[in-house]
Amino acid sequence: ILCFALIFLRDAVFLLFGTEIALMTEPLLFSAYFALGPAIFLYVRTVAGRWVSNGWWHFVSLLVGMVFSTILTASVFARYGDEISAGAPIHLTFETDPALSWFVVAIMTAFFVHVGTYHLMMWRTARSFATELTKQGTEQSLAKRQWIGNVVRSLHLAFVVFAGIQIIQWWTESLYWAGSVMNFVFLCIVMRLSFLVASQPFNTIS
């Protein structure tokens, strides 16, 4: 939930304070994206009672994301510092700056591979856990199975919507309304996930 909050804060900083402040906070707030996959995976593992020793190493990617985001931010300031200070909009495209554009594509590709990998690991853990609960066959275990199913479906939908938002924001500016609608849908999904987390029917596997 903290990761989702930082992601929304990133958009809010850009809208409320402009490009310069948004770029200054980018290394910290963007790194939350790289913490999202490990956080969800470890949460599902914990719910399933499958504790992960030395789970901290899953968050090394957060530091990696922060380093590359810092490099990107410093490069943008070095090339467009005067325009940013003057409040002029920055349009980073393959035509205007191919080197930085490819760097952004590389970072986002690494991010989606990273999140996709953890998403797959989370799904496999949840499926195995759901199978165990089905075999138990009790009313409580079936309630747990329904709950984990709702969480996984919400996470699947969140992943698809989030990917759609990034693609729309990267490839076009003419479909701003579509990005706004998808952001609203994404917010609804996050609220649904928050409710599911708060109302989970168990703490550990029985």
Coordinates of C-alpha atoms in Angstrom, one line a residue, residues 71-157:
I71 CA 21.4 9.2 -13.7
L72 CA 18.4 10.0 -15.9
T73 CA 17.3 13.0 -13.9
A74 CA 20.8 14.4 -13.8
S75 CA 21.0 14.0 -17.6
V76 CA 17.7 15.8 -18.1
F77 CA 18.8 18.7 -15.9
A78 CA 22.2 18.8 -17.7
R79 CA 20.6 19.1 -21.1
Y80 CA 17.4 21.0 -20.4
G81 CA 18.1 22.8 -17.1
D82 CA 17.5 26.3 -18.5
E83 CA 14.1 25.3 -20.0
I84 CA 13.1 23.5 -16.8
S85 CA 14.0 26.5 -14.6
A86 CA 12.0 28.8 -16.9
G87 CA 9.0 26.6 -16.5
A88 CA 8.9 25.5 -20.2
P89 CA 7.5 22.1 -21.0
I90 CA 10.0 19.4 -21.9
H91 CA 9.0 17.0 -24.7
L92 CA 11.4 14.1 -24.7
T93 CA 10.9 12.1 -27.9
F94 CA 13.1 10.0 -30.2
E95 CA 13.2 12.9 -32.7
T96 CA 14.4 15.5 -30.1
D97 CA 16.7 13.3 -28.0
P98 CA 17.1 9.7 -29.1
A99 CA 19.8 8.9 -26.5
L100 CA 17.7 9.8 -23.5
S101 CA 14.6 8.3 -25.1
W102 CA 16.3 4.9 -25.5
F103 CA 17.6 5.2 -21.9
V104 CA 14.0 5.7 -20.7
V105 CA 12.8 2.8 -22.8
A106 CA 15.6 0.6 -21.3
I107 CA 14.6 1.6 -17.7
M108 CA 10.9 0.9 -18.4
T109 CA 11.6 -2.4 -20.1
A110 CA 13.7 -3.5 -17.1
F111 CA 10.9 -2.4 -14.8
F112 CA 8.2 -4.4 -16.7
V113 CA 10.4 -7.5 -16.8
H114 CA 11.1 -7.1 -13.1
V115 CA 7.4 -6.6 -12.1
G116 CA 6.3 -9.4 -14.6
T117 CA 8.7 -11.8 -13.0
Y118 CA 7.5 -11.1 -9.5
H119 CA 3.9 -11.2 -10.7
L120 CA 4.5 -14.7 -12.0
M121 CA 6.1 -15.8 -8.8
M122 CA 3.2 -14.4 -6.8
W123 CA 0.7 -16.1 -9.0
R124 CA 2.4 -19.5 -8.7
T125 CA 2.6 -19.1 -4.9
A126 CA -1.1 -18.2 -4.7
R127 CA -2.2 -21.1 -7.0
S128 CA -0.3 -23.6 -4.9
F129 CA -1.8 -22.1 -1.7
A130 CA -5.3 -22.2 -3.2
T131 CA -4.8 -25.9 -4.1
E132 CA -3.9 -26.7 -0.5
L133 CA -7.0 -24.8 0.8
T134 CA -9.2 -26.7 -1.6
K135 CA -7.9 -30.0 -0.4
Q136 CA -8.7 -29.0 3.2
G137 CA -12.3 -28.6 2.2
T138 CA -13.4 -26.8 5.3
E139 CA -15.6 -23.7 5.3
Q140 CA -12.8 -21.6 6.7
S141 CA -10.3 -22.9 4.1
L142 CA -12.7 -22.2 1.2
A143 CA -13.3 -18.7 2.5
K144 CA -9.5 -18.2 2.5
R145 CA -9.3 -19.6 -1.0
Q146 CA -12.0 -17.1 -2.2
W147 CA -10.1 -14.3 -0.6
I148 CA -6.8 -15.2 -2.2
G149 CA -8.5 -15.5 -5.5
N150 CA -10.0 -12.0 -5.2
V151 CA -6.6 -10.6 -4.4
V152 CA -4.9 -12.3 -7.3
R153 CA -7.5 -11.2 -9.8
S154 CA -7.3 -7.6 -8.5
L155 CA -3.5 -7.7 -8.9
H156 CA -3.8 -9.1 -12.4
L157 CA -6.1 -6.3 -13.4

